[in-house]
Structures are given as structure tokens and as C-alpha cells.
């Protein structure tokens, strides 16, 4: 049977066919849909984990327990899971263990564009790199086989174009593989130094064996063309290079690590000039140079951003882009949604000129005009830990004008330990948890504080107030961020409190179906053009609600965008905004 599948859907299907028993992930673009799709297969136990390290460890545990296990994450997620990743190469597996790393060259939705192929070499774990949906499907199945045969985790690395583009996939049925027997084996699974030293040797030997596999496996192959130009490529870069050099001889690498040295030597003897076409780092190029070969690679091909056929053509054929149609789309900068519950708190923070240590989520958009009230964003959890450091640097008085803002999902992911640090080290910082009851940024996935599982079943709900109390926070405020007066009051009290404070802004995301339905019952808001002071005031505009626009020098609320909340009414000092049915 053939299906039209995105790379992520194809990975889910491949995992199901390969008798994957358990899967876990933390959402992150471009990987999110892998677990969302796996959750449709009832034979696979699927879970959202609080973060990638937990997801990784749970799946390594499942593998040790004999199950075929898959963990998926975006590229930066593998940084969070790097600790178990490195040592999982030592322990090896029992049931097959597949790690999906979905990278994001071009940073469509990420804070950096690191090339996670390097993690494979760093951890000494075999790496598979699909070039389309069919390969995404096939390589996941292959990865389970390799994992069990060679007793190793296997990384399957995709990039945004592979994850999200759709292609025809020849699919199969699930072939059930039983859960393997578990035998106690501390010398394999308990990495005290005495055992780990031995395991390190086993790992090095395993790499040699895997090199042989890489030289002979069908997914590393020479595709013969003319002998003028030979191109080495993997992943999506292979497709771009194929389009630009249809006549060339290719070394197509589905398994770029361990590198197939002998296969490369054979390929190099067949062609006069060699190009390496790869996105981001010179990962393949360096392995070739180590063998002593001269190739053309990163001195011509950019090591930042995504590639495309035009860039490859320009770099290697020096052909101008003129005459080649380049698809252009209108740029639409991201913005917070009309009525977003995050708007209220940022309005107040901006008014008070507070230093805001930011985090990652929809609310990061508060860095942009007209809100402009986020000072920093680095990684998930950074806000909470860094506000403590910031206040250490600037002294106790800094705590009266500095806060951390962090979304509910991000707080569960990696904000909790930062808060423990503040309390433990007698800090005095204020942490604002923006609780919109969902992981909005990545498409509304549930998390432990929503009380729902990935399949929507009810479960225990993590209670932020109880949690903060258990950590030792004594000053805790829960406010509705659509109530600006209450928000202002909580902020004032927390900033003046001589110790750690937590404010929880509690209001569901406007795009959650129940909340959306509720808001639809409210009347839209309108601006009385006579009362509005326009440019002389501009207060409502500073809210950053996209429904509020300028028209003829006055504020105007776009009725198609207004969701009917009454945030803007509270910002107007001239009572110029009111519900439409009061006109
Ligand atoms: C280590 C890591 N994992 C995943 C992501 C992707 N990601 C960015 S923010 C975010 C969570 C956003 O949810 P929340 O904190 O609740 O804020 P909201 O978007 O709902 O406002 C996720 C999953 C990431 N950037 N880094």
C-alpha cells in the first residue's frame, strides 16, 4: 500500500511496523508530530515526558527491559538528553533503541541551528540520515534492526524539510516482535568506573564493526553517472545536489557515521573532482579530509542556514540566480494572538520598566515591538536560573525590578530546579509562571500540569501552588492576567517581598477549544473615535494585541481579529473602548 506521508508521519508508521512497543518525547519543532502520530497506534505505549532527558531515560529503561523503544526530540532537546545519550553508547541496549533528532537548519522555530550529526560522532553511536519520507520510514525500521544486532542505540537525524515535506511512501504491516527477556547484567548496565572501562573498549570495537557495516550497507551507495564530478551528500542536501547535477556520480550516504572509508576510496577512484554538499557543519567533509583526500565543500557552500538548489547551483556552478525562478512569499512576522493571556502581564512589566529574564514559548514574542519587554532568551529554563544569577550580580535591590517569566510547560521541563536553587541559596527573585494550561507554542500538547495524557485521558495534575510551597516559596500569588489591576497588585507585592516569590498567571490559551467557545459569547470591543486621543496616548497599542491597529491617527479594533476579551478596555485612560453592543 502507498500513502502520502510527511517525514514525521513516515517515522511513526515505520516505528509501528517495526513493532516499536513504547515511545516518548517532549514536543519541539520540527519533531512534534512524530509522537502525535505514534499515539494513534494503539499497539505502542506513547507518552509526553516532562523533558527530553526524562523521555530518553524512560526509553533507555524500556529498552533495557526488553522493549523496542523510540525517543524523539528537536535538536536542542538532545542537549538536554546529552548526559544519558553519552553513556547509553556504553551500556548498549536490549530491545532496539532508536533516537530521533529533528534538526532545524535555518531556524524556522529554534534558538540555534546546531548540527546534531556531530552528536553521533561524539557519542560514537551510528547515524542514519533519510533524504525523503520513504527513507524516513525505511530507516527507522532499519535502525531497530541495527540497534539489536549491534547492541547500540541508533540516531536517526532528520531536518525540517524532511520532517514536514510530504512524499509517497510504500508501507507495510506491523510485524510483531516479542519483548525480549531481561537478564540482570550489572557489568553491562551499571556504569561504575571498573565496568565502564571495559564497556568503553567494547564500544570502540563495536565502532569498527559498524564501519564494516557502513561500507557494505545498501543505503550507502555509489550512483554512477559521468566521471567529471563526484558528489558526496546525505539527507535533504542529496536532493538539492541531484537537482543541480543530474548527470554526476553520487556517493549517497544514508549512514554517514561511522564513515564508509573503503566505499569512499572506491568512489574517489571513479571521479575527477569531488564536491561535498551538506547543510551546516562540514561533517562528511572532515571525515574525508582525515582520510587524506582533497574535496570542495565548505569553502564554497555556506555553513549557516538551509541550502536549496539555487544556493548549491550558485556555489558550485557559479551560475547566477537570474533566470531561475525563486519562489518568494510575503513575510509575516510572528505575533501574539489577539486576547492572548500573556499580554496583560507584559503590559504591566513594560510600564514598570522591569528587567525580564525570558524563556522559550509563545511569550518570547514579547521581545518584539510594540511590547518589547523581554531582556534575554537562551534555552528552556534559563529565565529562572538566570534571574537568580542576575540578582546575585546586581544586588538585593535588583530583585525589586527584575523577574523571570516562564511558560507552564517550560517550567515543568526545566524551571523547577532553578526555583529550588533560588530558595536553597536564600535568593530573593520573583518567578512568574505563565500558566495558559497548555504547550501552546508547539501546537497545544498536554503536559503534567494540564491533568491530561497524550491521548487525552485524565491523570494526576501537577499543582504549581503546592509545588512552589513544597520547594519552600512562601510568597505565592495566583492571578488572572486579564485582570490588570490584580496583576499589577501581585507584581508590586512580589517585587517588594523580601524573599523568593512566585506569581502564577492563570488563564487558558485563547486557542484552546473550550476557551475559544467561551470568548465567542462575549461582545467584540470598539473604539469611540471621538474619545480616543490617538497618537497622544497610544496606551492600548502598547498592549501588543494584533486586533488593535491605527486608522486615521486613532486606535481601531479589527472586528475580525477581536476575540471579545476586555483587556484593552482596562488600558484606556479615556474610557474610549467599550463592548460593541453598548454603542
Ligand atoms: C530543549 C527544548 N525542547 C523543546 C523546545 C521547543 N519548545 C520551545 S518552547 C516550548 C514550550 C512552550 O510551552 P509553554 O512554556 O507552556 O509556553 P506557551 O508557548 O504555552 O506560552 C517548547 C516545547 C525547545 N526550544 N527546547
Coordinates of C-alpha atoms and ligand atoms in Angstrom, one line a residue:
X1 CA 0.0 0.0 0.0
X2 CA 1.2 3.5 -0.7
X3 CA 0.4 6.6 1.4
X4 CA 1.2 10.3 1.2
X5 CA 3.1 11.0 4.4
X6 CA 5.3 13.7 5.9
X7 CA 8.6 12.6 7.2
X8 CA 7.3 12.7 10.8
X9 CA 4.2 10.6 9.8
X10 CA 6.5 8.2 8.0
X11 CA 8.7 7.8 11.1
X12 CA 5.7 7.0 13.2
X13 CA 4.5 4.4 10.6
X14 CA 7.9 2.9 10.3
X15 CA 8.2 2.6 14.1
X16 CA 4.7 0.9 14.3
X17 CA 5.6 -1.6 11.5
X18 CA 8.9 -2.3 13.3
X19 CA 7.0 -3.4 16.4
X20 CA 8.0 -0.4 18.4
X21 CA 6.5 -1.1 21.8
X22 CA 7.0 2.2 23.6
X23 CA 7.7 5.8 22.6
X24 CA 8.3 9.0 24.5
X25 CA 9.1 12.6 23.6
X26 CA 8.9 16.2 24.6
X27 CA 7.4 18.4 21.9
X28 CA 9.6 20.7 19.8
X29 CA 9.5 21.8 16.1
X30 CA 10.2 20.0 13.8
X31 CA 9.8 16.8 15.7
X32 CA 6.5 17.2 17.4
X33 CA 4.2 15.2 15.0
X34 CA 6.2 12.0 15.4
X35 CA 4.8 11.3 18.9
X36 CA 1.4 12.8 18.0
X37 CA 1.2 10.3 15.1
X38 CA 2.6 7.4 17.1
X39 CA -0.1 8.0 19.7
X40 CA -2.7 6.9 17.0
X41 CA -1.2 3.4 17.0
X42 CA -2.7 1.6 19.9
X43 CA 0.0 -1.1 20.0
X44 CA 2.5 1.5 21.0
X45 CA 2.5 2.9 24.5
X46 CA 3.1 6.6 23.8
X47 CA 3.8 9.3 26.3
X48 CA 4.8 13.0 26.5
X49 CA 7.6 13.3 29.0
X50 CA 8.3 16.5 31.1
X51 CA 11.5 17.0 29.2
X52 CA 13.9 15.2 26.7
X53 CA 16.2 13.8 29.4
X54 CA 13.3 12.1 31.1
X55 CA 12.0 10.8 27.8
X56 CA 15.4 9.5 26.8
X57 CA 16.0 7.7 30.1
X58 CA 12.5 6.3 30.2
X59 CA 13.0 4.8 26.7
X60 CA 16.5 3.5 27.6
X61 CA 15.0 1.9 30.6
X62 CA 12.3 0.3 28.4
X63 CA 15.0 -1.0 26.0
X64 CA 16.9 -2.5 28.9
X65 CA 13.6 -4.0 29.9
X66 CA 13.4 -5.7 26.5
X67 CA 11.0 -3.5 24.6
X68 CA 11.6 -1.8 21.2
X69 CA 11.7 1.9 22.2
X70 CA 11.8 5.2 20.4
X71 CA 12.5 8.7 21.7
X72 CA 12.0 11.8 19.6
X73 CA 13.1 15.4 20.1
X74 CA 14.2 18.5 18.3
X75 CA 17.9 19.2 18.0
X76 CA 18.3 21.2 21.2
X77 CA 16.4 18.5 23.0
X78 CA 19.4 16.3 22.5
X79 CA 21.5 18.8 24.5
X80 CA 19.1 18.2 27.4
X81 CA 19.3 14.5 27.0
X82 CA 23.1 14.5 26.3
X83 CA 24.0 13.0 29.7
X84 CA 22.2 9.7 29.2
X85 CA 23.0 9.8 25.5
X86 CA 26.7 9.6 26.0
X87 CA 26.6 6.7 28.5
X88 CA 23.9 4.8 26.6
X89 CA 26.6 4.2 24.0
X90 CA 28.5 2.3 26.7
X91 CA 25.6 0.3 28.1
X92 CA 24.2 -0.6 24.7
X93 CA 20.6 -1.9 24.6
X94 CA 18.4 -5.0 25.0
X95 CA 15.3 -4.2 22.9
X96 CA 16.1 -1.9 19.9
X97 CA 16.5 1.7 20.9
X98 CA 16.1 4.5 18.3
X99 CA 16.7 8.2 18.9
X100 CA 15.2 10.7 16.5
X101 CA 16.9 14.0 16.4
X102 CA 15.0 16.5 14.2
X103 CA 17.3 19.4 13.4
X104 CA 16.2 22.8 12.2
X105 CA 18.7 24.4 9.8
X106 CA 17.5 27.9 9.0
X107 CA 16.0 28.1 12.5
X108 CA 12.3 28.2 11.4
X109 CA 11.4 27.7 15.0
X110 CA 14.5 27.4 17.1
X111 CA 17.1 29.3 19.1
X112 CA 20.1 27.9 17.3
X113 CA 20.8 25.6 14.3
X114 CA 23.3 23.1 15.7
X115 CA 24.2 20.1 13.5
X116 CA 23.4 17.0 15.6
X117 CA 25.2 14.7 13.3
X118 CA 28.2 15.7 15.4
X119 CA 26.5 14.2 18.5
X120 CA 26.6 10.8 16.8
X121 CA 30.4 11.0 16.4
X122 CA 30.8 12.5 19.9
X123 CA 28.8 9.7 21.5
X124 CA 30.0 7.0 19.0
X125 CA 26.6 6.0 18.0
X126 CA 25.6 5.0 14.4
X127 CA 23.7 7.7 12.5
X128 CA 21.1 7.3 9.7
X129 CA 20.1 10.3 7.6
X130 CA 17.0 9.9 5.4
X131 CA 16.5 12.1 2.3
X132 CA 12.7 11.8 2.0
X133 CA 9.6 10.3 3.6
X134 CA 10.2 6.8 2.2
X135 CA 13.6 6.7 3.6
X136 CA 12.4 8.2 6.9
X137 CA 10.0 5.2 7.1
X138 CA 12.5 2.6 6.0
X139 CA 15.4 3.9 8.1
X140 CA 13.5 3.8 11.3
X141 CA 12.8 0.1 10.7
X142 CA 16.4 -0.5 9.8
X143 CA 17.5 1.4 12.9
X144 CA 15.7 -1.0 15.2
X145 CA 17.4 -3.9 13.4
X146 CA 20.9 -2.3 13.6
X147 CA 20.3 -1.4 17.3
X148 CA 19.5 -5.0 18.3
X149 CA 22.1 -6.7 16.1
X150 CA 25.0 -4.4 17.2
X151 CA 23.8 -3.7 20.7
X152 CA 23.8 0.1 20.3
X153 CA 21.4 3.0 20.3
X154 CA 20.9 4.4 16.8
X155 CA 20.3 8.0 15.9
X156 CA 18.1 8.9 13.0
X157 CA 18.6 12.5 12.1
X158 CA 16.1 14.5 10.1
X159 CA 15.8 18.2 9.3
X160 CA 12.8 20.4 9.0
X161 CA 12.3 19.8 5.2
X162 CA 12.4 16.0 5.7
X163 CA 10.2 16.2 8.8
X164 CA 7.4 18.3 7.3
X165 CA 7.5 17.7 3.5
X166 CA 5.2 15.0 2.2
X167 CA 6.0 12.2 -0.1
X168 CA 4.6 8.9 -1.3
X169 CA 5.6 6.0 1.0
X170 CA 5.3 2.3 0.3
X171 CA 4.1 1.0 3.7
X172 CA 3.8 -2.5 5.2
X173 CA 2.1 -4.2 8.1
X174 CA 3.3 -4.4 11.6
X175 CA 5.5 -7.5 12.3
X176 CA 5.2 -8.2 15.9
X177 CA 8.5 -8.7 17.8
X178 CA 8.2 -10.1 21.3
X179 CA 9.6 -8.2 24.3
X180 CA 13.0 -9.6 25.0
X181 CA 13.9 -11.4 28.1
X182 CA 15.6 -9.3 30.8
X183 CA 18.6 -10.8 32.5
X184 CA 20.4 -8.9 35.3
X185 CA 23.7 -7.8 33.9
X186 CA 25.3 -5.0 36.1
X187 CA 28.6 -5.2 34.2
X188 CA 26.7 -4.0 31.1
X189 CA 24.2 -1.7 32.6
X190 CA 25.8 -0.3 35.8
X191 CA 28.5 2.2 34.7
X192 CA 30.8 2.3 37.7
X193 CA 34.3 3.1 36.5
X194 CA 35.5 -0.6 36.7
X195 CA 32.7 -1.7 34.4
X196 CA 32.6 1.4 32.3
X197 CA 36.3 1.0 31.3
X198 CA 35.5 -2.4 29.9
X199 CA 32.4 -1.1 28.2
X200 CA 34.4 1.7 26.6
X201 CA 36.6 -0.9 24.9
X202 CA 33.6 -2.8 23.7
X203 CA 32.2 0.5 22.3
X204 CA 35.4 1.1 20.3
X205 CA 35.4 -2.4 19.0
X206 CA 31.7 -2.1 18.1
X207 CA 32.5 1.1 16.1
X208 CA 35.0 -0.9 14.0
X209 CA 32.3 -3.5 13.2
X210 CA 29.9 -0.7 12.4
X211 CA 32.4 0.7 10.0
X212 CA 32.3 -2.5 8.1
X213 CA 28.5 -2.3 8.0
X214 CA 28.7 1.3 6.8
X215 CA 31.0 0.1 3.9
X216 CA 28.5 -2.6 2.8
X217 CA 25.1 -1.4 3.7
X218 CA 22.8 -0.7 0.8
X219 CA 21.8 2.7 2.0
X220 CA 25.4 3.9 1.4
X221 CA 25.7 3.5 -2.3
X222 CA 27.5 4.8 -5.4
X223 CA 25.1 6.1 -8.0
X224 CA 27.1 6.1 -11.3
X225 CA 26.9 9.0 -13.7
X226 CA 29.7 10.7 -15.7
X227 CA 33.2 10.8 -14.2
X228 CA 33.8 14.5 -14.3
X229 CA 32.1 15.3 -11.0
X230 CA 31.5 13.1 -8.0
X231 CA 29.2 14.4 -5.2
X232 CA 29.0 13.1 -1.7
X233 CA 25.7 14.0 0.0
X234 CA 23.2 12.9 2.6
X235 CA 19.8 14.0 3.9
X236 CA 17.9 16.7 2.1
X237 CA 21.2 18.1 0.7
X238 CA 21.3 15.0 -1.6
X239 CA 18.0 16.1 -3.2
X240 CA 19.3 19.6 -3.9
X241 CA 22.6 18.3 -5.3
X242 CA 20.7 15.7 -7.5
X243 CA 18.6 18.5 -9.0
X244 CA 21.6 20.7 -9.8
X245 CA 23.9 17.9 -11.0
X246 CA 21.6 15.3 -12.6
X247 CA 24.5 13.8 -14.6
X248 CA 27.1 13.5 -11.8
X249 CA 28.3 10.3 -10.0
X250 CA 27.0 10.3 -6.4
X251 CA 28.1 8.8 -3.2
X252 CA 24.7 8.8 -1.4
X253 CA 25.1 8.3 2.3
X254 CA 22.1 7.1 4.3
X255 CA 24.5 6.1 7.1
X256 CA 27.2 8.9 7.3
X257 CA 28.6 7.7 10.6
X258 CA 30.6 5.6 11.0
X259 CA 32.0 6.8 7.8
X260 CA 32.4 4.2 5.0
X261 CA 36.1 4.8 4.3
X262 CA 36.6 2.0 1.8
X263 CA 33.4 2.8 -0.2
X264 CA 34.6 6.4 -0.4
X265 CA 38.0 5.3 -1.7
X266 CA 36.3 3.3 -4.4
X267 CA 34.1 6.3 -5.3
X268 CA 37.0 8.7 -5.4
X269 CA 38.8 6.5 -7.9
X270 CA 35.8 6.8 -10.2
X271 CA 35.6 10.6 -10.5
X272 CA 37.9 13.5 -11.3
X273 CA 36.6 16.1 -8.9
X274 CA 34.7 15.7 -5.7
X275 CA 32.1 18.0 -4.1
X276 CA 30.6 17.5 -0.7
X277 CA 27.2 19.0 -0.4
X278 CA 25.9 19.2 3.2
X279 CA 23.9 21.6 5.3
X280 CA 25.5 23.3 8.3
X281 CA 28.7 21.7 9.5
X282 CA 31.4 20.0 7.3
X283 CA 30.6 16.7 9.0
X284 CA 31.2 14.4 6.0
X285 CA 33.9 16.7 4.6
X286 CA 36.0 16.4 7.7
X287 CA 35.8 12.6 7.7
X288 CA 37.0 12.6 4.1
X289 CA 39.9 15.1 4.8
X290 CA 41.0 12.8 7.7
X291 CA 41.5 10.1 5.0
X292 CA 43.8 12.5 3.2
X293 CA 41.6 13.5 0.2
X294 CA 41.1 16.9 -1.2
X295 CA 37.5 17.9 -1.8
X296 CA 35.5 21.0 -2.4
X297 CA 33.0 21.7 0.4
X298 CA 32.5 24.4 2.9
X299 CA 34.8 26.9 1.3
X300 CA 32.0 27.2 -1.3
X301 CA 28.9 26.0 0.4
X302 CA 27.5 28.1 3.3
X303 CA 27.7 26.6 6.8
X304 CA 24.8 28.7 8.1
X305 CA 21.1 28.4 7.2
X306 CA 19.4 26.0 4.9
X307 CA 20.6 25.1 1.5
X308 CA 18.4 24.9 -1.6
X309 CA 19.1 24.1 -5.2
X310 CA 19.7 27.7 -6.1
X311 CA 22.3 28.1 -3.4
X312 CA 24.1 24.9 -4.5
X313 CA 24.0 26.0 -8.1
X314 CA 25.4 29.4 -7.3
X315 CA 28.1 27.9 -5.0
X316 CA 29.3 25.1 -7.3
X317 CA 28.4 26.1 -10.8
X318 CA 28.8 29.8 -10.2
X319 CA 25.6 30.3 -12.1
X320 CA 23.7 33.4 -11.3
X321 CA 20.2 33.2 -9.9
X322 CA 18.9 35.4 -12.7
X323 CA 16.5 33.5 -14.9
X324 CA 15.9 30.8 -12.3
X325 CA 12.6 31.3 -10.7
X326 CA 13.0 31.8 -6.9
X327 CA 9.8 31.4 -5.0
X328 CA 9.1 34.3 -2.8
X329 CA 6.4 34.5 -0.1
X330 CA 5.2 37.5 1.8
X331 CA 6.9 37.8 5.2
X332 CA 4.5 37.6 8.1
X333 CA 6.4 38.3 11.3
X334 CA 5.1 36.2 14.2
X335 CA 2.8 37.9 16.7
X336 CA 1.0 37.0 19.9
X337 CA -2.7 36.2 19.3
X338 CA -5.5 38.6 20.0
X339 CA -6.6 38.2 23.6
X340 CA -3.5 36.1 24.5
X341 CA -3.4 35.7 28.3
X342 CA 0.3 36.6 28.2
X343 CA -0.4 40.2 27.0
X344 CA -1.6 41.5 30.4
X345 CA 1.5 40.7 32.4
X346 CA 3.9 42.1 29.8
X347 CA 1.8 45.3 29.6
X348 CA 2.4 45.7 33.3
X349 CA 6.1 44.7 33.2
X350 CA 6.8 47.2 30.4
X351 CA 5.0 50.0 32.3
X352 CA 7.3 49.4 35.3
X353 CA 10.4 49.0 33.1
X354 CA 11.2 45.7 34.8
X355 CA 14.2 43.6 33.8
X356 CA 12.7 40.5 32.3
X357 CA 14.7 37.3 32.1
X358 CA 12.8 35.5 29.4
X359 CA 12.3 31.9 28.3
X360 CA 11.1 29.9 25.3
X361 CA 7.4 29.8 24.3
X362 CA 4.8 32.0 22.7
X363 CA 5.6 34.7 25.2
X364 CA 9.2 35.1 23.8
X365 CA 7.4 37.2 21.1
X366 CA 7.1 39.8 23.8
X367 CA 10.6 40.8 22.8
X368 CA 9.2 42.4 19.6
X369 CA 7.6 45.8 19.2
X370 CA 5.3 47.1 20.5
X371 CA 5.7 45.0 23.7
X372 CA 9.5 44.9 23.8
X373 CA 9.7 43.7 27.4
X374 CA 12.0 40.7 27.3
X375 CA 15.7 41.2 28.0
X376 CA 17.1 37.6 27.5
X377 CA 16.2 34.2 26.0
X378 CA 18.8 31.4 25.8
X379 CA 17.3 28.0 26.5
X380 CA 14.4 26.3 28.3
X381 CA 14.6 27.0 32.0
X382 CA 17.1 29.8 31.6
X383 CA 14.8 32.5 32.9
X384 CA 14.5 31.1 36.4
X385 CA 18.2 30.1 37.0
X386 CA 19.5 33.3 35.4
X387 CA 17.3 35.8 37.3
X388 CA 19.0 34.4 40.4
X389 CA 22.4 35.0 38.9
X390 CA 21.4 38.4 37.6
X391 CA 20.3 39.4 41.0
X392 CA 23.4 38.0 42.6
X393 CA 25.4 40.2 40.3
X394 CA 23.3 43.4 40.8
X395 CA 22.5 43.0 44.5
X396 CA 19.3 42.7 46.5
X397 CA 17.8 46.0 45.2
X398 CA 17.9 44.4 41.7
X399 CA 15.2 41.9 42.8
X400 CA 12.8 44.8 43.2
X401 CA 12.9 45.4 39.4
X402 CA 13.8 42.0 37.9
X403 CA 11.7 39.0 37.2
X404 CA 11.8 35.6 35.4
X405 CA 8.9 34.8 33.1
X406 CA 8.4 31.1 32.1
X407 CA 5.5 29.2 30.5
X408 CA 3.8 26.4 32.3
X409 CA 5.2 23.6 30.1
X410 CA 8.7 25.2 30.2
X411 CA 8.5 25.5 34.0
X412 CA 7.8 21.7 34.2
X413 CA 10.5 21.0 31.6
X414 CA 13.4 22.7 33.4
X415 CA 12.2 25.6 35.6
X416 CA 11.6 23.7 38.8
X417 CA 15.3 23.1 39.6
X418 CA 16.0 26.8 39.1
X419 CA 13.4 27.7 41.6
X420 CA 14.8 25.2 44.1
X421 CA 18.2 26.9 43.6
X422 CA 16.7 30.3 44.4
X423 CA 15.1 29.1 47.6
X424 CA 18.0 26.9 48.7
X425 CA 20.6 29.7 48.2
X426 CA 18.5 32.2 50.1
X427 CA 17.7 34.2 46.9
X428 CA 15.0 36.8 46.6
X429 CA 13.9 36.6 43.0
X430 CA 10.4 36.7 41.5
X431 CA 9.4 34.0 39.1
X432 CA 6.3 34.4 37.0
X433 CA 4.8 31.2 35.7
X434 CA 2.6 32.0 32.7
X435 CA 0.1 29.2 33.0
X436 CA -2.0 29.0 29.9
X437 CA -2.9 25.3 30.6
X438 CA -1.0 24.0 27.5
X439 CA 2.2 23.9 25.5
X440 CA 0.9 26.5 23.1
X441 CA 4.0 27.2 21.0
X442 CA 4.3 23.7 19.6
X443 CA 0.6 23.2 19.0
X444 CA -1.1 22.6 22.3
X445 CA 0.3 19.4 23.7
X446 CA -0.7 18.5 27.2
X447 CA 1.9 18.3 30.0
X448 CA 1.9 17.2 33.6
X449 CA 0.2 20.4 34.9
X450 CA -2.7 20.0 32.5
X451 CA -4.0 16.8 34.0
X452 CA -4.3 15.1 30.6
X453 CA -2.1 12.5 28.8
X454 CA -1.1 12.5 25.2
X455 CA -4.3 10.5 24.4
X456 CA -6.4 12.9 26.4
X457 CA -7.0 10.6 29.3
X458 CA -7.3 12.2 32.7
X459 CA -4.3 11.9 35.0
X460 CA -2.9 13.5 38.2
X461 CA -2.5 17.2 37.7
X462 CA 0.7 18.9 38.9
X463 CA -0.3 21.8 41.2
X464 CA 2.0 24.7 40.9
X465 CA 0.9 26.3 44.2
X466 CA 1.6 23.1 46.1
X467 CA 4.8 22.6 44.3
X468 CA 6.1 26.1 45.0
X469 CA 5.1 25.7 48.6
X470 CA 6.9 22.3 48.8
X471 CA 10.0 23.9 47.4
X472 CA 9.9 26.5 50.2
X473 CA 8.4 29.6 48.5
X474 CA 6.3 31.5 51.0
X475 CA 5.1 34.4 48.8
X476 CA 2.8 32.9 46.2
X477 CA 0.2 34.8 44.1
X478 CA -2.3 33.4 41.6
X479 CA -3.9 36.0 39.3
X480 CA -6.0 36.2 36.2
X481 CA -3.7 38.1 33.7
X482 CA -6.8 39.6 32.1
X483 CA -7.4 41.4 35.3
X484 CA -4.8 44.2 35.0
X485 CA -5.4 45.6 38.4
X486 CA -5.0 42.3 40.2
X487 CA -1.9 41.6 38.1
X488 CA -0.4 44.9 39.0
X489 CA -1.0 44.3 42.7
X490 CA 0.5 40.9 42.6
X491 CA 3.6 42.2 40.8
X492 CA 4.0 45.0 43.3
X493 CA 3.7 42.7 46.3
X494 CA 6.0 40.0 44.9
X495 CA 8.7 42.5 43.9
X496 CA 8.7 44.0 47.4
X497 CA 8.6 40.7 49.2
X498 CA 12.0 40.1 51.0
X499 CA 12.4 36.6 49.7
X500 CA 11.6 34.4 46.7
X501 CA 8.1 35.0 45.2
X502 CA 6.1 33.1 42.6
X503 CA 3.3 34.6 40.6
X504 CA 1.1 32.2 38.6
X505 CA -0.9 34.0 35.8
X506 CA -3.7 31.6 35.4
X507 CA -5.8 31.7 32.2
X508 CA -6.2 29.2 29.4
X509 CA -4.7 30.0 25.9
X510 CA -7.4 31.6 23.7
X511 CA -6.9 28.9 21.1
X512 CA -7.9 26.1 23.4
X513 CA -11.3 25.0 22.1
X514 CA -13.3 25.5 25.4
X515 CA -11.8 28.9 26.0
X516 CA -12.4 29.9 22.3
X517 CA -16.1 28.9 22.6
X518 CA -16.4 30.9 25.8
X519 CA -14.9 34.0 24.4
X520 CA -17.1 33.8 21.3
X521 CA -20.1 34.6 23.5
X522 CA -18.5 38.0 24.5
X523 CA -19.3 41.1 22.5
X524 CA -16.4 42.5 20.4
X525 CA -14.8 45.7 21.5
X526 CA -14.9 49.0 19.7
X527 CA -13.1 52.3 20.0
X528 CA -15.1 55.5 20.3
X529 CA -13.3 57.6 17.7
X530 CA -14.2 60.9 19.4
X531 CA -13.0 59.9 22.8
X532 CA -9.8 58.3 21.5
X533 CA -6.7 60.5 21.9
X534 CA -4.8 58.6 19.2
X535 CA -1.1 59.4 18.9
X536 CA -1.2 61.5 22.1
X537 CA -1.9 58.4 24.2
X538 CA -1.2 55.0 22.4
X539 CA -1.7 53.1 25.6
X540 CA -3.9 50.3 24.2
X541 CA -1.5 49.9 21.3
X542 CA 1.3 49.1 23.8
X543 CA -0.7 46.0 24.8
X544 CA 0.5 44.3 21.6
X545 CA -2.9 42.9 20.8
X546 CA -2.9 42.4 17.0
X547 CA -6.6 43.3 16.8
X548 CA -5.7 46.9 17.7
X549 CA -4.4 48.9 14.7
X550 CA -4.0 52.6 13.8
X551 CA -6.6 54.1 11.5
X552 CA -6.5 57.8 10.6
X553 CA -4.4 58.5 13.7
X554 CA -6.7 56.8 16.1
X555 CA -7.0 53.3 17.6
X556 CA -9.3 50.9 15.8
X557 CA -10.2 47.4 16.8
X558 CA -10.4 45.0 13.8
X559 CA -13.7 43.1 14.4
X560 CA -12.4 40.1 12.5
X561 CA -9.5 39.7 15.0
X562 CA -11.1 40.8 18.3
X563 CA -11.8 37.8 20.5
X564 CA -14.0 39.7 22.9
X565 CA -11.8 39.8 25.9
X566 CA -11.7 43.1 27.8
X567 CA -8.0 43.7 28.2
X568 CA -7.9 46.7 26.0
X569 CA -10.8 48.4 27.9
X570 CA -8.6 48.4 31.0
X571 CA -5.7 50.1 29.2
X572 CA -7.7 53.1 28.1
X573 CA -7.4 56.2 30.4
X574 CA -10.2 58.0 28.4
X575 CA -12.9 55.3 28.5
X576 CA -12.9 55.2 24.8
X577 CA -13.1 51.4 24.4
X578 CA -16.4 49.6 25.1
X579 CA -18.3 46.5 24.0
X580 CA -20.0 46.9 20.6
X581 CA -23.5 46.4 21.9
X582 CA -23.1 49.5 24.1
X583 CA -22.7 51.8 21.1
Ligands
LIG1 C1 15.1 21.8 24.8 C2 14.0 22.2 24.0 N1 12.9 21.4 23.8 C3 11.8 21.8 23.2 C4 11.8 23.1 22.6 C5 10.6 23.5 21.9 N2 9.8 24.4 22.7 C6 10.0 25.7 22.8 S1 9.1 26.5 23.9 C7 8.3 25.1 24.3 C8 7.2 25.1 25.3 C9 6.3 26.2 25.2 O1 5.2 26.0 26.1 P1 5.0 26.9 27.4 O2 6.2 27.0 28.2 O3 3.8 26.4 28.1 O4 4.7 28.3 26.8 P2 3.5 28.7 25.7 O5 4.0 28.5 24.4 O6 2.3 27.9 26.0 O7 3.2 30.2 26.0 C10 8.8 24.1 23.5 C11 8.2 22.7 23.6 C12 12.9 23.9 22.8 N3 13.0 25.1 22.3 N4 14.0 23.5 23.5

